[in-house]
Coordinates of C-alpha atoms in Angstrom, one line a residue:
Chain A
X1 CA 68.1 124.9 121.4
X2 CA 68.2 124.8 125.2
X3 CA 71.6 123.2 125.3
X4 CA 73.6 125.4 127.7
X5 CA 76.9 124.3 126.4
X6 CA 75.9 125.3 122.9
X7 CA 74.8 128.7 124.1
X8 CA 78.1 129.2 125.9
X9 CA 79.9 128.3 122.6
X10 CA 77.8 130.7 120.7
X11 CA 78.1 133.6 123.2
X12 CA 81.9 133.1 123.1
X13 CA 81.9 133.2 119.3
X14 CA 79.8 136.3 119.3
X15 CA 81.9 138.0 122.0
X16 CA 85.1 137.2 120.2
X17 CA 83.8 138.3 116.8
X18 CA 82.3 141.6 117.6
X19 CA 82.8 143.3 114.3
X20 CA 81.2 140.4 112.3
X21 CA 78.3 140.3 114.8
X22 CA 77.9 144.0 114.7
X23 CA 77.9 144.2 110.9
X24 CA 75.4 141.3 110.6
X25 CA 73.2 142.9 113.2
X26 CA 73.5 146.4 111.7
X27 CA 72.3 145.2 108.3
X28 CA 69.4 143.3 109.8
X29 CA 68.5 146.1 112.2
X30 CA 68.7 148.8 109.5
X31 CA 66.6 146.7 107.1
X32 CA 63.9 146.3 109.7
X33 CA 64.2 149.9 110.7
X34 CA 63.8 151.2 107.1
X35 CA 60.9 148.8 106.5
X36 CA 59.0 149.8 109.6
X37 CA 59.5 153.5 108.9
X38 CA 58.4 153.0 105.3
X39 CA 55.2 151.2 106.4
X40 CA 54.7 153.8 109.0
X41 CA 54.9 156.6 106.4
X42 CA 52.5 154.6 104.2
X43 CA 50.1 154.5 107.0
X44 CA 50.6 158.2 107.6
X45 CA 49.8 158.9 104.0
X46 CA 46.7 156.9 104.2
X47 CA 45.7 158.8 107.4
X48 CA 46.5 162.1 105.7
X49 CA 44.5 161.3 102.6
X50 CA 41.7 160.0 104.6
X51 CA 41.6 163.3 106.5
X52 CA 41.5 165.3 103.3
X53 CA 38.3 163.4 102.4
X54 CA 36.8 163.2 105.8
X55 CA 35.6 166.8 105.9
X56 CA 32.1 165.8 104.8
X57 CA 30.1 162.7 104.7
X58 CA 31.6 160.6 101.9
X59 CA 28.3 159.8 100.3
X60 CA 27.1 163.4 100.3
X61 CA 25.4 164.8 97.3
X62 CA 25.4 168.6 97.1
X63 CA 23.3 170.8 94.8
X64 CA 23.9 174.5 94.1
X65 CA 22.8 176.8 91.4
X66 CA 24.5 179.3 89.2
X67 CA 23.6 181.4 86.1
X68 CA 22.3 179.8 83.0
X69 CA 24.7 179.4 80.1
X70 CA 22.4 178.2 77.3
X71 CA 19.4 180.0 75.8
X72 CA 16.3 177.9 76.3
X73 CA 12.6 178.3 75.4
X74 CA 13.1 182.0 74.6
X75 CA 14.9 182.7 77.9
X76 CA 18.3 184.4 77.6
X77 CA 21.5 182.9 79.0
X78 CA 22.9 184.6 82.1
X79 CA 19.7 184.2 84.1
X80 CA 20.5 183.6 87.8
X81 CA 18.8 180.5 89.1
X82 CA 17.9 180.4 92.8
X83 CA 16.4 177.4 94.6
X84 CA 13.8 177.7 97.3
X85 CA 12.0 175.6 99.9
X86 CA 9.8 174.1 97.3
X87 CA 12.8 172.6 95.5
X88 CA 13.9 171.1 98.7
X89 CA 10.5 169.7 99.5
X90 CA 10.1 168.4 96.0
X91 CA 13.3 166.5 96.3
X92 CA 12.6 165.0 99.7
X93 CA 9.0 164.1 98.9
X94 CA 10.0 162.4 95.8
X95 CA 12.7 160.3 97.5
X96 CA 11.4 159.9 101.0
X97 CA 12.6 156.3 101.4
X98 CA 15.9 156.8 99.7
X99 CA 17.2 159.6 101.7
X100 CA 19.2 159.2 104.9
X101 CA 20.0 162.8 105.7
X102 CA 18.8 166.0 104.1
X103 CA 19.2 169.7 104.5
X104 CA 18.7 173.0 102.8
X105 CA 21.4 175.6 103.3
X106 CA 21.2 179.4 103.3
X107 CA 24.6 180.9 104.0
X108 CA 26.3 184.2 104.3
X109 CA 30.0 184.9 104.3
X110 CA 31.9 187.2 106.6
X111 CA 29.4 187.9 109.3
X112 CA 30.9 190.0 112.1
X113 CA 30.3 188.2 115.3
X114 CA 31.0 189.6 118.8
X115 CA 30.8 188.3 122.3
X116 CA 31.7 190.9 125.0
X117 CA 34.9 192.4 123.7
X118 CA 35.9 189.6 121.4
X119 CA 34.9 189.5 117.8
X120 CA 35.5 187.7 114.6
X121 CA 34.2 187.4 111.1
X122 CA 32.6 184.0 110.3
X123 CA 30.5 182.3 107.8
X124 CA 26.9 181.8 108.9
X125 CA 24.9 179.0 107.6
X126 CA 21.2 178.4 108.1
X127 CA 20.6 174.6 108.1
X128 CA 18.3 171.8 109.0
X129 CA 19.1 169.4 111.9
X130 CA 20.5 166.7 109.6
X131 CA 23.3 169.0 108.5
X132 CA 25.5 167.8 111.4
X133 CA 25.8 164.4 109.8
X134 CA 26.2 165.8 106.3
X135 CA 29.1 167.8 107.5
X136 CA 30.5 165.0 109.6
X137 CA 30.5 167.1 112.7
X138 CA 30.9 166.1 116.3
X139 CA 29.4 168.1 119.2
X140 CA 31.9 169.1 121.8
X141 CA 29.2 170.4 124.2
X142 CA 25.5 171.1 123.9
X143 CA 23.3 170.1 121.0
X144 CA 22.9 170.7 117.3
X145 CA 20.1 172.7 115.5
X146 CA 16.9 170.6 115.7
X147 CA 13.5 170.6 113.9
X148 CA 12.0 172.6 116.8
X149 CA 14.5 175.4 116.2
X150 CA 13.6 175.4 112.5
X151 CA 9.8 175.3 113.2
X152 CA 9.9 178.1 115.8
X153 CA 12.4 180.4 114.0
X154 CA 14.6 180.1 117.2
X155 CA 17.6 182.4 117.3
X156 CA 19.8 179.5 118.4
X157 CA 23.4 179.0 117.1
X158 CA 25.9 176.2 117.1
X159 CA 29.4 177.5 116.8
X160 CA 32.6 175.9 115.6
X161 CA 35.3 175.0 118.0
X162 CA 37.5 177.7 116.5
X163 CA 34.8 180.3 116.9
X164 CA 34.4 179.2 120.5
X165 CA 38.1 179.6 121.1
X166 CA 38.2 183.0 119.4
X167 CA 35.2 184.5 121.3
X168 CA 35.0 182.6 124.6
X169 CA 38.7 181.9 125.2
X170 CA 37.8 178.6 126.9
X171 CA 35.0 180.0 129.1
X172 CA 31.6 178.3 129.2
X173 CA 29.7 179.2 126.0
X174 CA 26.4 177.4 126.4
X175 CA 23.5 179.7 127.0
X176 CA 25.5 182.8 126.2
X177 CA 24.3 185.3 123.6
X178 CA 26.5 186.2 120.7
X179 CA 25.9 189.1 118.4
X180 CA 25.9 188.0 114.7
X181 CA 25.6 191.0 112.3
X182 CA 23.6 192.9 114.9
X183 CA 21.3 190.1 116.0
X184 CA 21.6 188.2 119.3
X185 CA 21.8 184.4 119.0
X186 CA 21.9 182.0 121.9
X187 CA 24.7 179.4 121.8
X188 CA 23.3 175.9 122.1
X189 CA 26.2 173.9 121.0
X190 CA 29.9 173.8 120.0
X191 CA 31.0 171.4 117.3
X192 CA 34.3 170.1 116.0
X193 CA 34.9 169.0 112.4
X194 CA 37.6 166.6 111.1
X195 CA 38.3 169.2 108.4
X196 CA 40.0 171.3 111.0
X197 CA 40.1 175.1 111.5
X198 CA 38.7 176.0 108.1
X199 CA 35.6 174.0 108.8
X200 CA 35.3 175.1 112.4
X201 CA 35.1 178.8 111.7
X202 CA 31.4 178.6 110.9
X203 CA 28.2 179.3 112.8
X204 CA 25.1 177.3 112.2
X205 CA 21.6 178.7 112.8
X206 CA 18.1 177.3 111.9
X207 CA 17.4 177.5 108.2
X208 CA 14.1 179.3 108.8
X209 CA 15.8 181.9 111.1
X210 CA 18.5 182.5 108.5
X211 CA 16.0 183.1 105.7
X212 CA 14.1 185.5 107.9
X213 CA 16.9 187.5 109.4
X214 CA 18.6 187.8 106.0
X215 CA 15.4 188.7 104.3
X216 CA 15.8 185.8 101.9
X217 CA 12.2 184.7 101.7
X218 CA 12.3 181.0 101.1
X219 CA 15.5 181.0 99.0
X220 CA 18.1 178.3 99.5
X221 CA 21.7 178.6 98.5
X222 CA 22.3 174.8 98.3
X223 CA 20.9 171.5 99.1
X224 CA 22.7 168.5 100.7
X225 CA 21.7 164.9 100.9
X226 CA 22.9 161.5 101.7
X227 CA 21.3 158.3 100.5
X228 CA 20.5 155.3 102.6
X229 CA 23.5 153.0 102.9
X230 CA 24.0 150.2 100.4
X231 CA 25.8 147.0 100.9
X232 CA 28.4 147.4 98.2
X233 CA 30.2 150.4 97.0
X234 CA 29.0 149.7 93.4
X235 CA 25.4 149.7 94.5
X236 CA 25.9 152.9 96.5
X237 CA 27.5 154.6 93.5
X238 CA 24.8 153.5 91.1
X239 CA 22.0 154.7 93.4
X240 CA 23.7 158.0 94.1
X241 CA 24.4 158.6 90.4
X242 CA 20.8 157.8 89.5
X243 CA 19.5 160.1 92.3
X244 CA 21.9 162.9 91.2
X245 CA 20.8 162.6 87.6
X246 CA 17.1 162.6 88.5
X247 CA 17.5 165.6 90.8
X248 CA 19.3 167.6 88.2
X249 CA 16.7 166.8 85.6
X250 CA 13.9 167.7 88.0
X251 CA 15.5 171.0 88.9
X252 CA 16.1 171.9 85.3
X253 CA 12.6 171.2 84.3
X254 CA 11.2 173.2 87.2
X255 CA 13.4 176.2 86.6
X256 CA 13.1 176.0 82.8
X257 CA 16.8 175.3 82.1
X258 CA 18.1 173.7 79.0
X259 CA 19.0 170.0 79.6
X260 CA 22.3 170.7 78.0
X261 CA 23.2 173.6 80.4
X262 CA 25.9 172.3 82.7
X263 CA 26.5 175.5 84.6
X264 CA 23.0 176.4 85.9
X265 CA 22.6 173.5 88.2
X266 CA 25.5 171.7 89.8
X267 CA 25.0 168.3 91.5
X268 CA 28.2 167.2 93.1
X269 CA 28.2 163.6 94.0
X270 CA 31.0 163.1 96.5
X271 CA 30.8 159.3 96.3
X272 CA 32.6 159.7 93.0
X273 CA 35.3 161.6 94.9
X274 CA 35.1 158.9 97.5
X275 CA 35.9 156.4 94.8
X276 CA 39.0 158.3 93.9
X277 CA 39.8 158.3 97.6
X278 CA 39.3 154.6 97.8
X279 CA 41.4 154.0 94.8
X280 CA 44.1 156.3 96.0
X281 CA 44.1 154.6 99.4
X282 CA 44.4 151.3 97.7
X283 CA 47.2 152.5 95.5
X284 CA 49.1 153.9 98.5
X285 CA 48.6 150.6 100.3
X286 CA 49.8 148.6 97.3
X287 CA 52.7 150.9 96.7
X288 CA 54.0 150.6 100.3
X289 CA 53.4 146.9 100.4
X290 CA 55.4 146.7 97.2
X291 CA 58.2 148.8 98.6
X292 CA 58.0 146.8 101.8
X293 CA 58.3 143.5 100.1
X294 CA 61.2 144.7 98.0
X295 CA 62.8 145.9 101.2
X296 CA 62.3 142.5 102.8
X297 CA 63.8 140.9 99.7
X298 CA 66.8 143.2 99.8
X299 CA 67.1 142.5 103.5
X300 CA 66.9 138.7 102.9
X301 CA 69.5 139.0 100.2
X302 CA 71.7 141.1 102.5
X303 CA 71.4 138.6 105.3
X304 CA 72.1 135.7 103.0
X305 CA 75.1 137.4 101.7
X306 CA 76.5 137.9 105.1
X307 CA 75.7 134.3 106.0
X308 CA 77.7 133.2 103.0
X309 CA 80.6 135.3 104.0
X310 CA 80.5 134.1 107.5
X311 CA 80.4 130.5 106.5
X312 CA 83.2 131.1 104.0
X313 CA 85.2 132.9 106.7
X314 CA 84.7 130.0 109.1
X315 CA 85.5 127.3 106.6
X316 CA 88.9 126.7 108.2
X317 CA 87.4 126.8 111.7
X318 CA 84.8 124.2 110.5
X319 CA 87.6 122.0 109.2
X320 CA 89.5 122.2 112.6
X321 CA 86.3 121.4 114.5
X322 CA 85.6 118.5 112.2
X323 CA 89.2 117.2 112.6
X324 CA 88.7 117.4 116.4
X325 CA 85.6 115.4 116.2
X326 CA 82.6 117.7 115.5
X327 CA 79.7 116.0 113.7
X328 CA 78.3 117.8 110.6
X329 CA 75.0 118.6 112.3
X330 CA 76.6 120.1 115.3
X331 CA 78.4 122.5 113.0
X332 CA 75.3 123.4 111.0
X333 CA 73.4 123.8 114.3
X334 CA 76.1 126.0 115.7
X335 CA 76.2 128.4 112.6
X336 CA 72.4 128.6 112.3
X337 CA 71.9 129.0 116.0
X338 CA 74.3 131.9 116.1
X339 CA 72.9 133.5 113.0
X340 CA 69.3 133.2 114.2
X341 CA 70.2 134.6 117.5
X342 CA 72.1 137.5 116.0
X343 CA 69.4 138.3 113.4
X344 CA 66.6 138.0 115.8
X345 CA 68.2 140.3 118.4
X346 CA 69.2 142.8 115.8
X347 CA 65.8 142.6 114.1
X348 CA 64.1 143.4 117.4
X349 CA 66.5 146.2 118.1
X350 CA 65.7 147.7 114.7
X351 CA 62.0 147.2 115.4
X352 CA 62.2 148.8 118.8
X353 CA 64.1 151.8 117.4
X354 CA 61.7 152.4 114.5
X355 CA 58.6 151.9 116.6
X356 CA 60.1 154.3 119.2
X357 CA 60.8 156.9 116.5
X358 CA 57.3 156.6 115.1
X359 CA 55.9 156.8 118.6
X360 CA 57.9 159.9 119.4
X361 CA 57.9 161.7 116.1
X362 CA 54.7 160.4 114.7
X363 CA 52.1 162.6 116.4
X364 CA 54.1 165.7 115.5
X365 CA 54.1 165.0 111.8
X366 CA 51.1 166.8 110.5
X367 CA 51.7 167.7 106.9
X368 CA 49.0 168.0 104.2
X369 CA 49.0 164.4 103.1
X370 CA 50.9 162.7 106.0
X371 CA 49.3 162.4 109.4
X372 CA 50.4 160.4 112.4
X373 CA 52.5 157.7 110.8
X374 CA 52.2 154.5 112.7
X375 CA 52.6 150.8 112.0
X376 CA 50.7 147.7 112.9
X377 CA 52.7 145.9 115.5
X378 CA 51.9 142.5 114.3
X379 CA 53.0 143.4 110.8
X380 CA 56.3 144.6 112.1
X381 CA 56.8 141.4 114.2
X382 CA 55.9 139.4 111.1
X383 CA 58.6 141.1 109.1
X384 CA 61.2 140.4 111.7
X385 CA 60.2 136.7 111.8
X386 CA 60.3 136.5 108.0
X387 CA 63.8 138.1 108.0
X388 CA 65.1 135.7 110.7
X389 CA 63.6 132.7 109.0
X390 CA 64.9 133.8 105.6
X391 CA 68.4 134.4 107.1
X392 CA 68.3 131.0 108.6
X393 CA 67.4 129.4 105.3
X394 CA 69.9 131.4 103.5
X395 CA 72.6 130.4 106.1
X396 CA 71.6 126.8 106.1
X397 CA 72.8 125.9 102.6
X398 CA 76.3 127.2 102.8
X399 CA 76.5 125.8 106.4
X400 CA 75.4 122.5 105.1
X401 CA 77.9 122.5 102.3
X402 CA 80.7 123.6 104.7
X403 CA 79.8 120.9 107.2
X404 CA 80.0 118.3 104.5
X405 CA 83.2 119.2 102.8
X406 CA 86.1 117.0 103.8
X407 CA 87.9 118.5 106.8
X408 CA 91.2 118.2 104.9
X409 CA 90.0 120.6 102.3
X410 CA 88.6 123.0 104.8
X411 CA 91.9 122.9 106.6
X412 CA 93.7 123.8 103.4
X413 CA 91.4 126.8 102.9
X414 CA 93.4 129.9 103.7
Chain B
X1 CA 88.1 118.8 92.6
X2 CA 88.4 117.9 89.0
X3 CA 87.0 114.8 87.4
X4 CA 90.4 113.4 86.8
X5 CA 91.4 111.5 89.9
X6 CA 95.0 111.0 90.6
X7 CA 96.1 107.8 92.3
X8 CA 98.6 108.9 94.8
X9 CA 99.0 105.8 96.8
X10 CA 99.6 102.7 94.8
X11 CA 99.8 99.9 97.4
X12 CA 100.8 100.6 101.0
X13 CA 100.9 97.8 103.4
X14 CA 102.2 98.4 106.9
X15 CA 101.2 98.0 110.5
X16 CA 101.9 100.2 113.4
X17 CA 101.7 98.7 116.9
X18 CA 100.7 100.4 120.0
X19 CA 103.4 102.6 121.5
X20 CA 105.4 103.0 118.3
X21 CA 106.7 106.3 117.1
X22 CA 106.9 106.2 113.4
X23 CA 108.0 108.9 110.9
X24 CA 106.8 108.9 107.4
X25 CA 109.3 110.4 105.0
X26 CA 109.3 111.2 101.3
X27 CA 109.7 114.0 98.8
X28 CA 106.7 116.1 98.1
X29 CA 104.2 114.2 95.9
X30 CA 105.2 110.9 97.4
X31 CA 101.9 110.5 99.0
X32 CA 102.9 110.9 102.7
X33 CA 100.2 113.5 103.5
X34 CA 97.5 111.5 101.7
X35 CA 98.5 108.5 103.8
X36 CA 98.3 110.5 107.0
X37 CA 94.8 111.8 106.0
X38 CA 93.6 108.3 105.4
X39 CA 95.0 107.2 108.7
X40 CA 93.3 110.3 110.3
X41 CA 89.9 109.4 108.7
X42 CA 90.1 112.8 107.1
X43 CA 90.2 111.1 103.7
X44 CA 89.3 107.6 102.6
X45 CA 91.1 105.1 100.4
X46 CA 89.5 103.9 97.2
X47 CA 90.7 100.4 97.8
X48 CA 92.2 98.4 100.6
X49 CA 91.4 98.3 104.3
X50 CA 92.4 100.3 107.3
X51 CA 92.0 98.9 110.7
X52 CA 92.3 101.2 113.7
X53 CA 92.4 99.7 117.1
X54 CA 90.6 96.6 115.9
X55 CA 87.9 98.7 114.1
X56 CA 87.6 98.5 110.3
X57 CA 87.5 102.0 109.0
X58 CA 85.5 101.8 105.8
X59 CA 82.5 103.7 104.3
X60 CA 81.9 105.6 107.4
X61 CA 79.4 108.4 107.3
X62 CA 80.5 111.8 108.5
X63 CA 78.9 111.4 111.9
X64 CA 80.7 108.1 112.7
X65 CA 83.9 109.4 111.2
X66 CA 83.7 112.4 113.4
X67 CA 83.1 110.2 116.5
X68 CA 86.1 108.0 115.6
X69 CA 88.3 111.0 115.0
X70 CA 87.3 112.4 118.4
X71 CA 87.8 109.1 120.2
X72 CA 90.9 107.6 118.5
X73 CA 92.9 110.4 117.0
X74 CA 94.7 113.5 117.9
X75 CA 95.9 115.8 115.1
X76 CA 99.0 118.1 115.1
X77 CA 99.3 120.2 112.0
X78 CA 102.1 122.2 110.4
X79 CA 100.1 125.4 110.6
X80 CA 98.9 124.6 114.1
X81 CA 95.2 125.1 113.1
X82 CA 94.2 126.7 116.4
X83 CA 90.9 128.6 116.4
X84 CA 92.1 132.1 116.6
X85 CA 89.3 133.7 118.6
X86 CA 89.6 131.1 121.4
X87 CA 92.1 131.2 124.2
X88 CA 94.7 128.5 124.5
X89 CA 92.7 126.8 127.2
X90 CA 89.5 126.8 125.2
X91 CA 91.3 125.5 122.2
X92 CA 92.6 122.6 124.2
X93 CA 89.1 122.0 125.7
X94 CA 87.4 121.8 122.3
X95 CA 87.7 118.0 121.7
X96 CA 86.2 117.5 125.1
X97 CA 83.3 119.8 124.1
X98 CA 82.5 117.4 121.3
X99 CA 82.8 114.5 123.6
X100 CA 80.0 116.1 125.6
X101 CA 82.1 116.8 128.7
X102 CA 80.8 119.3 131.1
X103 CA 82.4 122.7 131.1
X104 CA 84.1 122.7 134.5
X105 CA 85.6 119.2 133.9
X106 CA 86.6 120.4 130.4
X107 CA 88.5 123.3 131.8
X108 CA 90.1 121.2 134.5
X109 CA 91.3 118.6 132.0
X110 CA 92.5 121.2 129.5
X111 CA 94.4 123.0 132.2
X112 CA 96.1 119.7 133.0
X113 CA 97.3 119.2 129.4
X114 CA 98.4 122.8 129.2
X115 CA 100.5 122.2 132.3
X116 CA 101.9 119.1 130.7
X117 CA 103.1 121.1 127.7
X118 CA 104.4 123.8 130.0
X119 CA 101.9 126.6 129.0
X120 CA 99.7 126.8 132.1
X121 CA 100.6 130.5 132.4
X122 CA 99.4 131.2 128.9
X123 CA 96.0 129.6 129.3
X124 CA 94.0 132.8 128.8
X125 CA 96.1 134.0 125.8
X126 CA 94.8 134.0 122.3
X127 CA 96.8 132.0 119.7
X128 CA 98.1 135.3 118.0
X129 CA 99.7 136.2 121.3
X130 CA 101.8 133.1 121.3
X131 CA 105.0 132.2 119.5
X132 CA 105.1 129.5 116.9
X133 CA 106.5 126.9 119.3
X134 CA 103.9 127.8 121.9
X135 CA 101.1 127.5 119.4
X136 CA 102.3 124.0 118.4
X137 CA 102.5 123.0 122.1
X138 CA 98.9 124.2 122.5
X139 CA 98.0 122.1 119.5
X140 CA 99.7 119.1 121.0
X141 CA 97.9 119.6 124.3
X142 CA 94.6 119.8 122.2
X143 CA 95.5 116.6 120.4
X144 CA 96.1 114.9 123.8
X145 CA 93.0 116.3 125.4
X146 CA 90.6 113.7 124.1
X147 CA 93.1 111.0 125.3
X148 CA 93.4 109.4 121.8
X149 CA 95.0 106.2 120.8
X150 CA 97.1 107.7 118.1
X151 CA 98.7 111.1 117.5
X152 CA 99.0 112.1 113.9
X153 CA 101.4 114.9 113.2
X154 CA 101.7 116.4 109.8
X155 CA 105.0 118.2 109.6
X156 CA 104.7 119.4 113.2
X157 CA 108.0 121.3 113.0
X158 CA 107.6 122.5 109.4
X159 CA 106.9 126.1 110.5
X160 CA 109.4 126.2 113.4
X161 CA 113.0 127.1 113.7
X162 CA 115.5 124.3 114.7
X163 CA 115.6 125.1 118.4
X164 CA 111.9 125.3 118.7
X165 CA 111.5 122.2 116.5
X166 CA 113.7 120.3 118.9
X167 CA 111.7 121.5 121.9
X168 CA 108.5 120.3 120.3
X169 CA 110.1 117.0 119.4
X170 CA 111.3 116.6 122.9
X171 CA 107.7 117.0 124.1
X172 CA 106.4 114.6 121.5
X173 CA 109.1 112.0 122.5
X174 CA 108.0 112.5 126.1
X175 CA 104.4 111.7 125.1
X176 CA 105.5 108.6 123.3
X177 CA 107.5 107.5 126.3
X178 CA 104.2 107.5 128.2
X179 CA 102.9 104.9 125.7
X180 CA 101.1 106.9 123.0
X181 CA 101.4 105.8 119.4
X182 CA 102.7 108.6 117.3
X183 CA 103.0 109.0 113.5
X184 CA 104.9 111.9 112.2
X185 CA 105.0 113.0 108.6
X186 CA 108.2 114.9 107.9
X187 CA 110.8 115.5 105.2
X188 CA 113.5 116.5 107.7
X189 CA 116.0 113.8 108.4
X190 CA 117.0 115.0 111.8
X191 CA 113.3 115.0 112.9
X192 CA 112.8 111.6 111.4
X193 CA 115.7 110.2 113.4
X194 CA 114.1 111.3 116.6
X195 CA 111.4 108.7 116.0
X196 CA 111.9 104.9 116.4
X197 CA 111.0 103.8 112.9
X198 CA 111.2 105.5 109.5
X199 CA 108.9 104.6 106.6
X200 CA 110.1 106.0 103.3
X201 CA 107.6 106.7 100.6
X202 CA 108.3 107.3 96.9
X203 CA 105.6 107.7 94.3
X204 CA 103.0 106.1 96.4
X205 CA 105.0 103.1 97.4
X206 CA 106.9 102.2 100.5
X207 CA 110.6 101.9 99.5
X208 CA 112.0 101.5 102.9
X209 CA 110.7 100.7 106.3
X210 CA 113.3 100.4 109.0
X211 CA 113.7 100.6 112.8
X212 CA 116.2 103.3 113.8
X213 CA 117.9 104.2 117.0
X214 CA 116.0 107.1 118.5
X215 CA 118.0 110.3 118.8
X216 CA 116.7 112.2 121.9
X217 CA 115.9 115.8 121.2
X218 CA 117.9 118.0 123.5
X219 CA 116.4 121.3 124.3
X220 CA 117.4 122.6 127.7
X221 CA 114.2 124.3 128.7
X222 CA 110.8 125.2 127.5
X223 CA 110.3 128.8 126.5

């Protein structure tokens, strides 16, 4: 391997056979390039899908009510069901040790909000302090709504990053008063949400304040919970399904709704969606691995093919070398050495180009289901190594055969 | 290679002493190339013995065969068999590479042999930039480079015109004059008569083996 004479011999062969070297290299480099880009896009799709599901906590259970659709105990269908604080308290008292986060929600759409001369129309949601985690929100500055705000009917507001940009244009917002539908609220925090702009055009205020300023009594629009974590996905799903079913039954009993009515009370268990997401992610991963492995196989076949042709093309040369006194292993060594060298260099060139492309273009790719395609470096290196080894193995057999045919036959080969 | 083997040589018994220049003649199919291949350790006889410089050549593995070829023999082929992506100098230096000679010494020796065949000025040229006669002279220089005991030439002038053939033969005669043993396979009478002994083959048997008066090839100058 570190025989200088051998290297000189190989470099000479490479230098004098530029086209052959170029074609071999091109096929290896493009194979690696395609593979890495594919894996990158696969990762990008995973990222994209993940983002679609990341808006809210993945184990969130949401409850909202609608009008009844079934006549029950003498009550007509079409009755509007509204939840209130007692429903919320019932749920949390009954499941105290099961719940991780919990919040009631009272929301209003399209509330005109102004600060100085800037204004916008946003959704206002009265929530409990846990809602931050239910919505998977991160605070940029300040704090979230807390229990003190709820207890004291504070006129405090946490605004979305987009609201902040619209109204404050990058100026300091903490402690400023915004005007929401005619009522002054003090900004105590700015949050960001992985769901992006749509999720960041909301204003959160304490639930108690919301019920009071909107004259809603103790009504709630919806409830949101997450359950304590479980070790396995299956356990988590079973627990959350049981909880959802129990909650739905309780609410139906309390509001006198037919058990068969599937419109009046909606309990949405996002863990079921999360399962879809897990499955989808798994499928994407399998798919791209499948495609990747096929690409590697195609690459290996391509490299093998080229090695066969190279050995065939060099049969006469091998015969000459043998006649002159080359030993078989020196010939096998020479062919393999050259091919490993060329495939390795070409492989790394393909790798560098593809990584470079992903690095440059990746962050700009922000489609609905593809986000920041990137590839695990060690995976990419592994593929190059696999291709080089495969090329060497593929080259070995024809080289071995060529080195062992009688020189006189090799010399006759035209 | 079919299953049916063909016995080409049917009993050859002859000895070549050091310094001889022998031509092997015969019509095509007479077995002259096969004989040369056996002598060149490129092929092996099914039966019989072959002793080269006191060494019995029998059942050699490829590695040892390669070493013997490198040490004892120099080949000159009809179709030159130069490696076409290597310069004349590198072609000549190749046997030395397989002897494990260092590069600078290799180049020096190869240059010496190129000078000997009158092609020093063409050292950096590729084979396809050379004429047929020049290619064969490069091949001769290559055959000489490893300083072998015996030069084996298979129709060395077969691809050359008469004038060039004579030039090449003059060179080969000069090499023989310096004491190298040379065997030439040819079917041309005039070439055969430029050697010192003619062995005539027919159907795998020697039908005639006679010493001849060597005709000196007369070419006025090298190209």
